[in-house]
Structure formats: C-alpha cells, structure tokens
C-alpha cells in the first residue's frame, strides 16, 4: 500500500535497488520530503505544456528506467503524464525526414543562468545551474560534467556566471532490448517552435 513519497521510494527500491539521485534534466523538480530518490514530476502549474519527450535524452547516459507514482489526484484539468512508444514515432516519420535528421543530426544548446527565471515558458530557463548541480562553485560543475562525460561548459555573460553547453548529437538510438531504432532526442522540447 503506497500512501506517501517514502512508501513510493521503498516500493521502487524493492524493484530497483540501484536508483540514481542526480537529476540533470531541465524541469524544476524538488526532492519529496523524507526521500532520497523521489522527485516531483515538475514544479510548474498543471496547465504548463510539457511536450512528449524521452527523459534526459540529451545526456550521455540517460536513465534507462523511470518510475511514476501519483500520490494526489489532480482536481483540475491537466497534470497527467502521457506515455509514448518512440520506436513508433521513428517508424511514423516519413523516410525523407528520417534521412534529414540522420544526416544533419541535432544541435543542442543548453543555457542556465545562476538564478532560474520564474515567469517563463522556456523550461530550461526555470532551473538555475546551482540547483541543477547542487553546488554554486563553477569548478565543481566543470568536474561533474567531466565525470558524467557531458560537453565542456562555457561560462559566459558579463560575470561569467551563465552556464552554456552546446554539442551535436544523434536524433535516433537503438532500443536496448529490441535493437529497433527509436526517436531519441529533445528537439521537440528545446526548440523555440
């Protein structure tokens, strides 16, 4: 019986004892009280549009498993988490578009200010880099990025306190079990359109 975030965490740990507590995604999330691994889905209003996406697909080592729990039913419209088979998304793309993506690839530009913005629809702008990396020391951020094999960080802005990474990545990945190609990127979340 799961009635609380600690209950959910215990149940999840029973299924997967090797959970990760580092969150490098773009949505502002908070750790649930009394837990080490249970985070809120996103600390945004329920009507905030969150595009269908592969969790942290822009990272070198994205999570292979995710566990969802709903401890409080939404009393308003919105708030649900829709699931998608991204192998089917890949299959449904016209061949010409698949070829274009495979050839041109995807360029990511990830920018975080020291303090995240509150009133914005740009998801990445909501999270400040100290919140993302749990440190306000740029040298520690550089080291974390090296350890996680993520792209080099550029410190930009007048005070050199704005985090910036950019890199080119593949739009597709092979499914780890079936070996089928899948749409696996964050272009539909990060692109301005």
Short mmCIF file of N, CA and C in Angstrom, two decimals:
data_model
loop_
_atom_site.label_atom_id
_atom_site.label_comp_id
_atom_site.label_asym_id
_atom_site.label_seq_id
_atom_site.Cartn_x
_atom_site.Cartn_y
_atom_site.Cartn_z
N UNK A 1 0.85 -1.17 0.00
CA UNK A 1 0.00 0.00 0.00
C UNK A 1 0.90 1.24 0.00
N UNK A 2 0.72 2.12 -0.97
CA UNK A 2 1.57 3.30 -1.13
C UNK A 2 0.75 4.55 -0.88
N UNK A 3 1.04 5.24 0.23
CA UNK A 3 0.30 6.46 0.59
C UNK A 3 1.18 7.70 0.67
N UNK A 4 2.48 7.52 0.57
CA UNK A 4 3.39 8.66 0.75
C UNK A 4 4.60 8.51 -0.16
N UNK A 5 5.35 9.60 -0.27
CA UNK A 5 6.57 9.55 -1.08
C UNK A 5 7.57 8.53 -0.52
N UNK A 6 7.78 8.45 0.81
CA UNK A 6 8.68 7.41 1.32
C UNK A 6 8.18 5.99 1.00
N UNK A 7 6.85 5.77 1.04
CA UNK A 7 6.30 4.46 0.64
C UNK A 7 6.64 4.17 -0.82
N UNK A 8 6.45 5.17 -1.66
CA UNK A 8 6.75 5.01 -3.09
C UNK A 8 8.23 4.70 -3.30
N UNK A 9 9.09 5.41 -2.58
CA UNK A 9 10.53 5.16 -2.70
C UNK A 9 10.88 3.75 -2.26
N UNK A 10 10.31 3.28 -1.15
CA UNK A 10 10.59 1.90 -0.69
C UNK A 10 10.14 0.87 -1.72
N UNK A 11 8.96 1.08 -2.29
CA UNK A 11 8.44 0.15 -3.29
C UNK A 11 9.35 0.16 -4.53
N UNK A 12 9.79 1.32 -4.94
CA UNK A 12 10.65 1.43 -6.11
C UNK A 12 12.01 0.79 -5.83
N UNK A 13 12.56 1.02 -4.65
CA UNK A 13 13.85 0.40 -4.29
C UNK A 13 13.75 -1.12 -4.23
N UNK A 14 12.57 -1.64 -3.92
CA UNK A 14 12.38 -3.09 -3.92
C UNK A 14 12.47 -3.64 -5.35
N UNK A 15 12.05 -2.83 -6.33
CA UNK A 15 12.13 -3.23 -7.74
C UNK A 15 13.51 -2.95 -8.33
N UNK A 16 14.10 -1.82 -7.93
CA UNK A 16 15.38 -1.39 -8.49
C UNK A 16 16.24 -0.79 -7.37
N UNK A 17 17.13 -1.60 -6.77
CA UNK A 17 17.93 -1.11 -5.64
C UNK A 17 19.04 -0.13 -6.03
N UNK A 18 19.30 0.06 -7.33
CA UNK A 18 20.38 0.94 -7.78
C UNK A 18 19.84 2.22 -8.40
N UNK A 19 19.02 2.94 -7.67
CA UNK A 19 18.47 4.20 -8.17
C UNK A 19 19.53 5.30 -8.15
N UNK A 20 19.34 6.29 -8.99
CA UNK A 20 20.23 7.44 -9.05
C UNK A 20 19.51 8.65 -8.45
N UNK A 21 20.23 9.45 -7.69
CA UNK A 21 19.60 10.63 -7.09
C UNK A 21 20.08 11.93 -7.73
N UNK A 22 20.87 11.84 -8.81
CA UNK A 22 21.31 13.05 -9.52
C UNK A 22 20.34 13.33 -10.65
N UNK A 23 19.75 14.50 -10.65
CA UNK A 23 18.82 14.88 -11.71
C UNK A 23 19.48 15.98 -12.55
N UNK A 24 19.70 15.71 -13.83
CA UNK A 24 20.33 16.68 -14.71
C UNK A 24 19.38 17.14 -15.81
N UNK A 25 18.09 16.95 -15.61
CA UNK A 25 17.10 17.37 -16.59
C UNK A 25 16.83 18.85 -16.55
N UNK A 26 15.84 19.28 -17.29
CA UNK A 26 15.58 20.72 -17.43
C UNK A 26 14.44 21.23 -16.57
N UNK A 27 13.51 20.37 -16.19
CA UNK A 27 12.36 20.83 -15.41
C UNK A 27 12.75 21.09 -13.96
N UNK A 28 12.22 22.17 -13.40
CA UNK A 28 12.46 22.37 -11.97
C UNK A 28 11.73 21.28 -11.18
N UNK A 29 12.45 20.54 -10.40
CA UNK A 29 11.88 19.45 -9.59
C UNK A 29 12.39 19.57 -8.18
N UNK A 30 11.64 19.01 -7.26
CA UNK A 30 12.09 19.03 -5.87
C UNK A 30 12.02 17.62 -5.30
N UNK A 31 12.96 17.36 -4.43
CA UNK A 31 13.01 16.07 -3.74
C UNK A 31 11.85 16.01 -2.76
N UNK A 32 11.14 14.91 -2.77
CA UNK A 32 9.99 14.75 -1.87
C UNK A 32 10.50 14.53 -0.44
N UNK A 33 9.80 15.11 0.51
CA UNK A 33 10.18 15.05 1.92
C UNK A 33 10.34 13.61 2.39
N UNK A 34 11.45 13.34 3.06
CA UNK A 34 11.70 12.01 3.63
C UNK A 34 12.24 11.00 2.62
N UNK A 35 12.66 11.48 1.44
CA UNK A 35 13.17 10.56 0.42
C UNK A 35 14.54 11.02 -0.08
N UNK A 36 15.22 10.11 -0.74
CA UNK A 36 16.49 10.43 -1.40
C UNK A 36 16.34 10.36 -2.92
N UNK A 37 15.35 9.60 -3.40
CA UNK A 37 15.22 9.33 -4.83
C UNK A 37 13.89 9.76 -5.45
N UNK A 38 12.93 10.17 -4.67
CA UNK A 38 11.61 10.51 -5.21
C UNK A 38 11.50 12.02 -5.42
N UNK A 39 11.33 12.41 -6.69
CA UNK A 39 11.24 13.82 -7.06
C UNK A 39 9.83 14.13 -7.54
N UNK A 40 9.45 15.40 -7.43
CA UNK A 40 8.21 15.84 -8.06
C UNK A 40 8.39 15.71 -9.57
N UNK A 41 7.29 15.59 -10.30
CA UNK A 41 7.37 15.47 -11.76
C UNK A 41 7.91 16.76 -12.36
N UNK A 42 7.35 17.87 -11.97
CA UNK A 42 7.80 19.19 -12.41
C UNK A 42 7.13 20.22 -11.51
N UNK A 43 7.91 21.14 -11.00
CA UNK A 43 7.36 22.19 -10.14
C UNK A 43 6.85 23.35 -10.99
N UNK A 44 5.83 23.04 -11.77
CA UNK A 44 5.19 24.03 -12.64
C UNK A 44 3.68 23.84 -12.51
N UNK A 45 2.88 24.84 -12.87
CA UNK A 45 1.42 24.67 -12.81
C UNK A 45 0.96 23.49 -13.68
N UNK A 46 -0.15 22.85 -13.30
CA UNK A 46 -0.62 21.66 -14.02
C UNK A 46 -0.98 21.97 -15.47
N UNK A 47 -1.28 23.21 -15.79
CA UNK A 47 -1.63 23.55 -17.17
C UNK A 47 -0.41 23.90 -18.01
N UNK A 48 0.78 23.81 -17.44
CA UNK A 48 2.00 24.10 -18.17
C UNK A 48 2.25 23.03 -19.23
N UNK A 49 2.51 23.42 -20.47
CA UNK A 49 2.69 22.42 -21.53
C UNK A 49 4.07 21.77 -21.46
N UNK A 50 4.09 20.48 -21.23
CA UNK A 50 5.34 19.72 -21.26
C UNK A 50 5.23 18.75 -22.44
N UNK A 51 6.05 18.99 -23.44
CA UNK A 51 5.98 18.19 -24.67
C UNK A 51 6.38 16.74 -24.39
N UNK A 52 5.82 15.85 -25.19
CA UNK A 52 6.20 14.44 -25.13
C UNK A 52 7.72 14.36 -25.33
N UNK A 53 8.42 13.59 -24.51
CA UNK A 53 9.87 13.55 -24.61
C UNK A 53 10.43 12.26 -24.02
N UNK A 54 11.67 11.99 -24.36
CA UNK A 54 12.43 10.89 -23.77
C UNK A 54 13.25 11.50 -22.64
N UNK A 55 13.07 11.01 -21.45
CA UNK A 55 13.67 11.63 -20.27
C UNK A 55 15.18 11.78 -20.40
N UNK A 56 15.62 13.03 -20.33
CA UNK A 56 17.04 13.40 -20.36
C UNK A 56 17.79 12.77 -21.53
N UNK A 57 17.13 12.69 -22.69
CA UNK A 57 17.73 12.06 -23.86
C UNK A 57 18.97 12.80 -24.37
N UNK A 58 19.18 14.01 -23.93
CA UNK A 58 20.33 14.80 -24.35
C UNK A 58 21.59 14.47 -23.55
N UNK A 59 21.46 13.63 -22.50
CA UNK A 59 22.62 13.26 -21.68
C UNK A 59 23.36 12.07 -22.28
N UNK A 60 24.63 11.95 -21.95
CA UNK A 60 25.44 10.82 -22.40
C UNK A 60 24.89 9.50 -21.86
N UNK A 61 24.42 9.52 -20.62
CA UNK A 61 23.87 8.31 -20.00
C UNK A 61 22.49 8.63 -19.41
N UNK A 62 21.46 8.69 -20.25
CA UNK A 62 20.11 8.98 -19.74
C UNK A 62 19.59 7.82 -18.92
N UNK A 63 18.59 8.05 -18.09
CA UNK A 63 18.04 6.95 -17.30
C UNK A 63 17.45 5.87 -18.20
N UNK A 64 17.63 4.64 -17.80
CA UNK A 64 17.09 3.53 -18.59
C UNK A 64 15.71 3.14 -18.10
N UNK A 65 15.43 3.46 -16.87
CA UNK A 65 14.11 3.16 -16.28
C UNK A 65 13.62 4.39 -15.53
N UNK A 66 12.30 4.57 -15.56
CA UNK A 66 11.66 5.62 -14.78
C UNK A 66 10.51 5.00 -14.01
N UNK A 67 10.23 5.51 -12.84
CA UNK A 67 9.13 5.02 -12.02
C UNK A 67 8.23 6.20 -11.71
N UNK A 68 6.95 6.03 -11.97
CA UNK A 68 5.98 7.10 -11.75
C UNK A 68 5.03 6.72 -10.62
N UNK A 69 4.65 7.70 -9.84
CA UNK A 69 3.64 7.48 -8.81
C UNK A 69 2.75 8.70 -8.71
N UNK A 70 1.50 8.49 -8.40
CA UNK A 70 0.56 9.60 -8.22
C UNK A 70 0.01 9.48 -6.80
N UNK A 71 0.45 10.38 -5.93
CA UNK A 71 0.01 10.34 -4.54
C UNK A 71 -1.20 11.23 -4.29
N UNK A 72 -1.44 12.18 -5.20
CA UNK A 72 -2.57 13.09 -5.04
C UNK A 72 -3.17 13.35 -6.42
N UNK A 73 -4.39 12.95 -6.59
CA UNK A 73 -5.07 13.13 -7.86
C UNK A 73 -5.32 14.61 -8.12
N UNK A 74 -5.07 15.03 -9.35
CA UNK A 74 -5.31 16.42 -9.73
C UNK A 74 -6.81 16.71 -9.69
N UNK A 75 -7.17 17.84 -9.14
CA UNK A 75 -8.58 18.25 -9.09
C UNK A 75 -8.93 19.19 -10.23
N UNK A 76 -7.95 19.49 -11.08
CA UNK A 76 -8.20 20.37 -12.22
C UNK A 76 -7.78 19.64 -13.50
N UNK A 77 -8.00 20.29 -14.63
CA UNK A 77 -7.55 19.72 -15.88
C UNK A 77 -6.04 19.74 -15.94
N UNK A 78 -5.46 18.77 -16.62
CA UNK A 78 -4.01 18.72 -16.77
C UNK A 78 -3.37 17.92 -15.66
N UNK A 79 -2.05 17.83 -15.73
CA UNK A 79 -1.29 17.16 -14.69
C UNK A 79 -0.97 15.70 -15.00
N UNK A 80 -1.62 15.14 -16.02
CA UNK A 80 -1.35 13.73 -16.31
C UNK A 80 -0.03 13.57 -17.06
N UNK A 81 0.52 12.37 -17.00
CA UNK A 81 1.74 12.03 -17.72
C UNK A 81 1.38 11.04 -18.81
N UNK A 82 1.50 11.48 -20.05
CA UNK A 82 1.22 10.61 -21.19
C UNK A 82 2.48 9.84 -21.54
N UNK A 83 2.32 8.58 -21.92
CA UNK A 83 3.46 7.76 -22.31
C UNK A 83 3.42 7.51 -23.80
N UNK A 84 4.58 7.27 -24.39
CA UNK A 84 4.69 7.16 -25.84
C UNK A 84 5.74 6.11 -26.20
N UNK A 85 5.49 5.36 -27.25
CA UNK A 85 6.47 4.42 -27.79
C UNK A 85 7.25 5.15 -28.88
N UNK A 86 8.48 5.56 -28.58
CA UNK A 86 9.25 6.35 -29.53
C UNK A 86 9.82 5.51 -30.66
N UNK A 87 9.71 4.20 -30.60
CA UNK A 87 10.02 3.37 -31.77
C UNK A 87 8.96 3.63 -32.84
N UNK A 88 7.71 3.77 -32.39
CA UNK A 88 6.59 4.04 -33.32
C UNK A 88 6.73 5.45 -33.91
N UNK A 89 7.18 6.40 -33.11
CA UNK A 89 7.40 7.75 -33.63
C UNK A 89 8.43 7.69 -34.76
N UNK A 90 9.53 6.97 -34.53
CA UNK A 90 10.54 6.82 -35.58
C UNK A 90 9.92 6.20 -36.83
N UNK A 91 9.17 5.14 -36.66
CA UNK A 91 8.56 4.43 -37.80
C UNK A 91 7.57 5.33 -38.56
N UNK A 92 6.88 6.20 -37.84
CA UNK A 92 5.86 7.05 -38.46
C UNK A 92 6.44 8.28 -39.18
N UNK A 93 7.71 8.60 -38.93
CA UNK A 93 8.32 9.72 -39.63
C UNK A 93 8.51 9.36 -41.10
N UNK A 94 8.21 10.27 -42.00
CA UNK A 94 8.49 9.99 -43.41
C UNK A 94 9.98 9.69 -43.62
N UNK A 95 10.28 8.78 -44.51
CA UNK A 95 11.67 8.37 -44.77
C UNK A 95 12.57 9.57 -45.07
N UNK A 96 12.06 10.52 -45.84
CA UNK A 96 12.84 11.71 -46.19
C UNK A 96 13.23 12.50 -44.94
N UNK A 97 12.31 12.61 -43.99
CA UNK A 97 12.60 13.34 -42.75
C UNK A 97 13.58 12.56 -41.87
N UNK A 98 13.42 11.24 -41.80
CA UNK A 98 14.38 10.42 -41.03
C UNK A 98 15.79 10.60 -41.59
N UNK A 99 15.90 10.59 -42.91
CA UNK A 99 17.21 10.77 -43.55
C UNK A 99 17.78 12.14 -43.24
N UNK A 100 16.94 13.15 -43.28
CA UNK A 100 17.39 14.52 -42.99
C UNK A 100 17.92 14.62 -41.56
N UNK A 101 17.18 14.07 -40.61
CA UNK A 101 17.65 14.08 -39.22
C UNK A 101 18.94 13.28 -39.06
N UNK A 102 19.02 12.11 -39.67
CA UNK A 102 20.21 11.27 -39.54
C UNK A 102 21.43 11.96 -40.14
N UNK A 103 21.22 12.72 -41.21
CA UNK A 103 22.33 13.40 -41.89
C UNK A 103 22.75 14.67 -41.15
N UNK A 104 21.78 15.50 -40.84
CA UNK A 104 22.09 16.80 -40.21
C UNK A 104 22.32 16.69 -38.70
N UNK A 105 21.70 15.71 -38.08
CA UNK A 105 21.77 15.49 -36.63
C UNK A 105 21.06 16.62 -35.88
N UNK A 106 21.29 16.70 -34.57
CA UNK A 106 20.63 17.69 -33.73
C UNK A 106 21.70 18.49 -32.99
N UNK A 107 21.55 19.79 -32.99
CA UNK A 107 22.46 20.62 -32.21
C UNK A 107 21.72 21.08 -30.95
N UNK A 108 22.31 20.76 -29.83
CA UNK A 108 21.77 21.20 -28.54
C UNK A 108 22.55 22.40 -28.05
N UNK A 109 21.84 23.37 -27.52
CA UNK A 109 22.44 24.49 -26.80
C UNK A 109 21.72 24.56 -25.46
N UNK A 110 22.46 24.33 -24.42
CA UNK A 110 21.88 24.29 -23.08
C UNK A 110 22.43 25.46 -22.27
N UNK A 111 21.53 26.32 -21.83
CA UNK A 111 21.94 27.53 -21.13
C UNK A 111 21.16 27.65 -19.83
N UNK A 112 21.88 27.89 -18.74
CA UNK A 112 21.24 28.09 -17.43
C UNK A 112 21.89 29.30 -16.76
N UNK A 113 21.05 30.23 -16.32
CA UNK A 113 21.53 31.36 -15.54
C UNK A 113 21.85 30.88 -14.12
N UNK A 114 22.48 31.73 -13.36
CA UNK A 114 22.78 31.36 -11.97
C UNK A 114 21.49 31.20 -11.16
N UNK A 115 20.52 32.07 -11.44
CA UNK A 115 19.21 32.00 -10.79
C UNK A 115 18.16 31.77 -11.88
N UNK A 116 17.40 30.72 -11.74
CA UNK A 116 16.38 30.41 -12.74
C UNK A 116 15.27 31.46 -12.78
N UNK A 117 14.66 31.57 -13.95
CA UNK A 117 13.57 32.52 -14.13
C UNK A 117 12.26 31.90 -13.62
N UNK A 118 11.38 32.73 -13.07
CA UNK A 118 10.12 32.24 -12.54
C UNK A 118 9.00 32.29 -13.56
N UNK A 119 8.85 33.40 -14.24
CA UNK A 119 7.72 33.59 -15.14
C UNK A 119 8.16 33.41 -16.58
N UNK A 120 8.26 32.17 -17.01
CA UNK A 120 8.69 31.87 -18.37
C UNK A 120 8.09 30.55 -18.81
N UNK A 121 7.92 30.40 -20.11
CA UNK A 121 7.50 29.11 -20.66
C UNK A 121 8.70 28.33 -21.18
N UNK A 122 9.89 28.90 -21.11
CA UNK A 122 11.10 28.20 -21.53
C UNK A 122 11.58 27.34 -20.37
N UNK A 123 11.35 26.04 -20.51
CA UNK A 123 11.60 25.11 -19.41
C UNK A 123 13.03 25.23 -18.87
N UNK A 124 14.02 25.22 -19.76
CA UNK A 124 15.41 25.27 -19.32
C UNK A 124 15.76 26.51 -18.53
N UNK A 125 15.04 27.61 -18.79
CA UNK A 125 15.34 28.87 -18.11
C UNK A 125 14.85 28.88 -16.66
N UNK A 126 13.99 27.93 -16.30
CA UNK A 126 13.44 27.89 -14.93
C UNK A 126 14.45 27.38 -13.90
N UNK A 127 15.42 26.64 -14.37
CA UNK A 127 16.35 25.96 -13.46
C UNK A 127 17.71 26.66 -13.50
N UNK A 128 18.15 27.19 -12.38
CA UNK A 128 19.48 27.77 -12.29
C UNK A 128 20.51 26.65 -12.19
N UNK A 129 21.72 26.90 -12.69
CA UNK A 129 22.72 25.83 -12.66
C UNK A 129 23.11 25.42 -11.24
N UNK A 130 23.10 26.29 -10.22
CA UNK A 130 23.40 25.79 -8.87
C UNK A 130 22.37 24.75 -8.39
N UNK A 131 21.11 24.95 -8.80
CA UNK A 131 20.06 23.99 -8.45
C UNK A 131 20.26 22.69 -9.22
N UNK A 132 20.64 22.80 -10.47
CA UNK A 132 20.83 21.64 -11.32
C UNK A 132 21.99 20.76 -10.84
N UNK A 133 23.07 21.38 -10.38
CA UNK A 133 24.27 20.62 -9.98
C UNK A 133 24.48 20.56 -8.47
N UNK A 134 23.59 21.17 -7.71
CA UNK A 134 23.68 21.16 -6.24
C UNK A 134 25.00 21.74 -5.74
N UNK A 135 25.48 22.77 -6.42
CA UNK A 135 26.67 23.50 -6.00
C UNK A 135 26.65 24.87 -6.67
N UNK A 136 27.25 25.85 -6.03
CA UNK A 136 27.36 27.17 -6.65
C UNK A 136 28.80 27.45 -7.08
N UNK A 137 29.62 26.40 -7.10
CA UNK A 137 31.02 26.52 -7.50
C UNK A 137 31.18 26.06 -8.95
N UNK A 138 31.48 26.98 -9.87
CA UNK A 138 31.64 26.61 -11.28
C UNK A 138 32.69 25.52 -11.51
N UNK A 139 33.75 25.51 -10.71
CA UNK A 139 34.79 24.48 -10.86
C UNK A 139 34.24 23.09 -10.55
N UNK A 140 33.36 23.01 -9.55
CA UNK A 140 32.72 21.73 -9.24
C UNK A 140 31.78 21.31 -10.37
N UNK A 141 31.07 22.28 -10.98
CA UNK A 141 30.20 21.99 -12.11
C UNK A 141 31.03 21.43 -13.27
N UNK A 142 32.18 22.08 -13.54
CA UNK A 142 33.07 21.59 -14.60
C UNK A 142 33.49 20.14 -14.33
N UNK A 143 33.83 19.85 -13.09
CA UNK A 143 34.27 18.50 -12.73
C UNK A 143 33.14 17.49 -12.85
N UNK A 144 31.94 17.85 -12.41
CA UNK A 144 30.78 16.96 -12.55
C UNK A 144 30.54 16.65 -14.02
N UNK A 145 30.60 17.66 -14.85
CA UNK A 145 30.39 17.46 -16.30
C UNK A 145 31.47 16.56 -16.89
N UNK A 146 32.72 16.71 -16.44
CA UNK A 146 33.79 15.82 -16.90
C UNK A 146 33.51 14.38 -16.49
N UNK A 147 33.13 14.19 -15.22
CA UNK A 147 32.84 12.84 -14.71
C UNK A 147 31.67 12.19 -15.45
N UNK A 148 30.68 13.00 -15.81
CA UNK A 148 29.50 12.47 -16.50
C UNK A 148 29.67 12.45 -18.02
N UNK A 149 30.88 12.81 -18.47
CA UNK A 149 31.20 12.81 -19.90
C UNK A 149 30.25 13.68 -20.72
N UNK A 150 29.81 14.78 -20.13
CA UNK A 150 28.96 15.71 -20.86
C UNK A 150 29.86 16.76 -21.52
N UNK A 151 29.35 17.52 -22.46
CA UNK A 151 30.17 18.50 -23.17
C UNK A 151 30.81 19.52 -22.22
N UNK A 152 31.93 20.09 -22.67
CA UNK A 152 32.60 21.11 -21.88
C UNK A 152 31.67 22.29 -21.64
N UNK A 153 31.80 22.87 -20.47
CA UNK A 153 30.98 24.02 -20.10
C UNK A 153 31.70 25.30 -20.52
N UNK A 154 30.94 26.22 -21.06
CA UNK A 154 31.43 27.57 -21.32
C UNK A 154 30.76 28.48 -20.29
N UNK A 155 31.52 29.29 -19.63
CA UNK A 155 30.96 30.24 -18.66
C UNK A 155 30.91 31.59 -19.36
N UNK A 156 29.71 32.07 -19.63
CA UNK A 156 29.52 33.28 -20.43
C UNK A 156 28.81 34.35 -19.62
N UNK A 157 28.60 35.50 -20.24
CA UNK A 157 27.91 36.61 -19.60
C UNK A 157 28.91 37.57 -18.99
N UNK A 158 28.43 38.75 -18.58
CA UNK A 158 29.33 39.78 -18.03
C UNK A 158 30.11 39.31 -16.80
N UNK A 159 29.48 38.45 -15.99
CA UNK A 159 30.15 37.97 -14.78
C UNK A 159 30.64 36.53 -14.93
N UNK A 160 30.59 36.01 -16.14
CA UNK A 160 30.99 34.61 -16.41
C UNK A 160 30.29 33.65 -15.45
N UNK A 161 29.00 33.90 -15.23
CA UNK A 161 28.24 33.05 -14.31
C UNK A 161 27.02 32.40 -14.98
N UNK A 162 27.02 32.39 -16.32
CA UNK A 162 25.96 31.72 -17.06
C UNK A 162 26.53 30.45 -17.68
N UNK A 163 25.88 29.33 -17.38
CA UNK A 163 26.29 28.01 -17.84
C UNK A 163 25.84 27.81 -19.29
N UNK A 164 26.75 27.39 -20.16
CA UNK A 164 26.39 27.11 -21.55
C UNK A 164 27.14 25.87 -22.04
N UNK A 165 26.39 24.98 -22.64
CA UNK A 165 26.96 23.82 -23.33
C UNK A 165 26.32 23.76 -24.70
N UNK A 166 27.09 23.41 -25.72
CA UNK A 166 26.47 23.10 -27.00
C UNK A 166 27.23 21.95 -27.65
N UNK A 167 26.47 21.13 -28.37
CA UNK A 167 27.04 19.95 -29.00
C UNK A 167 26.08 19.40 -30.05
N UNK A 168 26.62 18.54 -30.91
CA UNK A 168 25.84 17.88 -31.94
C UNK A 168 25.61 16.44 -31.48
N UNK A 169 24.38 15.95 -31.69
CA UNK A 169 24.06 14.59 -31.24
C UNK A 169 23.16 13.89 -32.25
N UNK A 170 23.05 12.60 -32.10
CA UNK A 170 22.20 11.80 -32.98
C UNK A 170 20.73 11.93 -32.59
N UNK A 171 19.83 11.93 -33.58
CA UNK A 171 18.40 12.05 -33.28
C UNK A 171 17.76 10.71 -32.92
N UNK A 172 18.44 9.60 -33.22
CA UNK A 172 17.87 8.27 -33.01
C UNK A 172 18.84 7.43 -32.18
N UNK A 173 18.27 6.45 -31.48
CA UNK A 173 19.07 5.46 -30.76
C UNK A 173 18.43 4.11 -30.96
N UNK A 174 19.21 3.07 -30.77
CA UNK A 174 18.66 1.72 -30.82
C UNK A 174 18.09 1.36 -29.45
N UNK A 175 16.93 0.74 -29.47
CA UNK A 175 16.31 0.29 -28.23
C UNK A 175 17.24 -0.74 -27.58
N UNK A 176 17.49 -0.64 -26.28
CA UNK A 176 18.47 -1.53 -25.65
C UNK A 176 18.07 -3.00 -25.61
N UNK A 177 16.80 -3.31 -25.79
CA UNK A 177 16.34 -4.70 -25.76
C UNK A 177 16.02 -5.21 -27.16
N UNK A 178 15.22 -4.45 -27.91
CA UNK A 178 14.75 -4.93 -29.21
C UNK A 178 15.68 -4.56 -30.36
N UNK A 179 16.60 -3.62 -30.12
CA UNK A 179 17.54 -3.14 -31.13
C UNK A 179 16.86 -2.34 -32.25
N UNK A 180 15.57 -2.00 -32.10
CA UNK A 180 14.88 -1.19 -33.09
C UNK A 180 15.31 0.27 -32.94
N UNK A 181 15.32 0.99 -34.05
CA UNK A 181 15.61 2.42 -33.97
C UNK A 181 14.44 3.15 -33.34
N UNK A 182 14.76 4.15 -32.53
CA UNK A 182 13.74 4.96 -31.86
C UNK A 182 14.13 6.43 -31.96
N UNK A 183 13.10 7.28 -32.06
CA UNK A 183 13.29 8.73 -31.94
C UNK A 183 13.78 8.96 -30.53
N UNK A 184 14.97 9.54 -30.37
CA UNK A 184 15.52 9.69 -29.03
C UNK A 184 16.33 10.98 -28.97
N UNK A 185 15.63 12.08 -28.74
CA UNK A 185 16.28 13.38 -28.63
C UNK A 185 15.32 14.35 -27.95
N UNK A 186 15.77 15.56 -27.77
CA UNK A 186 14.97 16.57 -27.09
C UNK A 186 14.61 17.75 -27.99
N UNK A 187 14.68 17.56 -29.29
CA UNK A 187 14.43 18.69 -30.19
C UNK A 187 13.02 19.26 -30.03
N UNK A 188 12.04 18.41 -29.80
CA UNK A 188 10.66 18.90 -29.68
C UNK A 188 10.42 19.61 -28.34
N UNK A 189 11.35 19.50 -27.42
CA UNK A 189 11.23 20.22 -26.14
C UNK A 189 12.05 21.50 -26.16
N UNK A 190 13.28 21.41 -26.66
CA UNK A 190 14.20 22.55 -26.59
C UNK A 190 14.02 23.56 -27.72
N UNK A 191 13.51 23.15 -28.87
CA UNK A 191 13.45 24.08 -30.00
C UNK A 191 12.40 25.16 -29.73
N UNK A 192 12.68 26.38 -30.12
CA UNK A 192 11.81 27.52 -29.82
C UNK A 192 10.41 27.36 -30.37
N UNK A 193 10.22 26.57 -31.44
CA UNK A 193 8.88 26.41 -32.01
C UNK A 193 8.06 25.45 -31.18
#
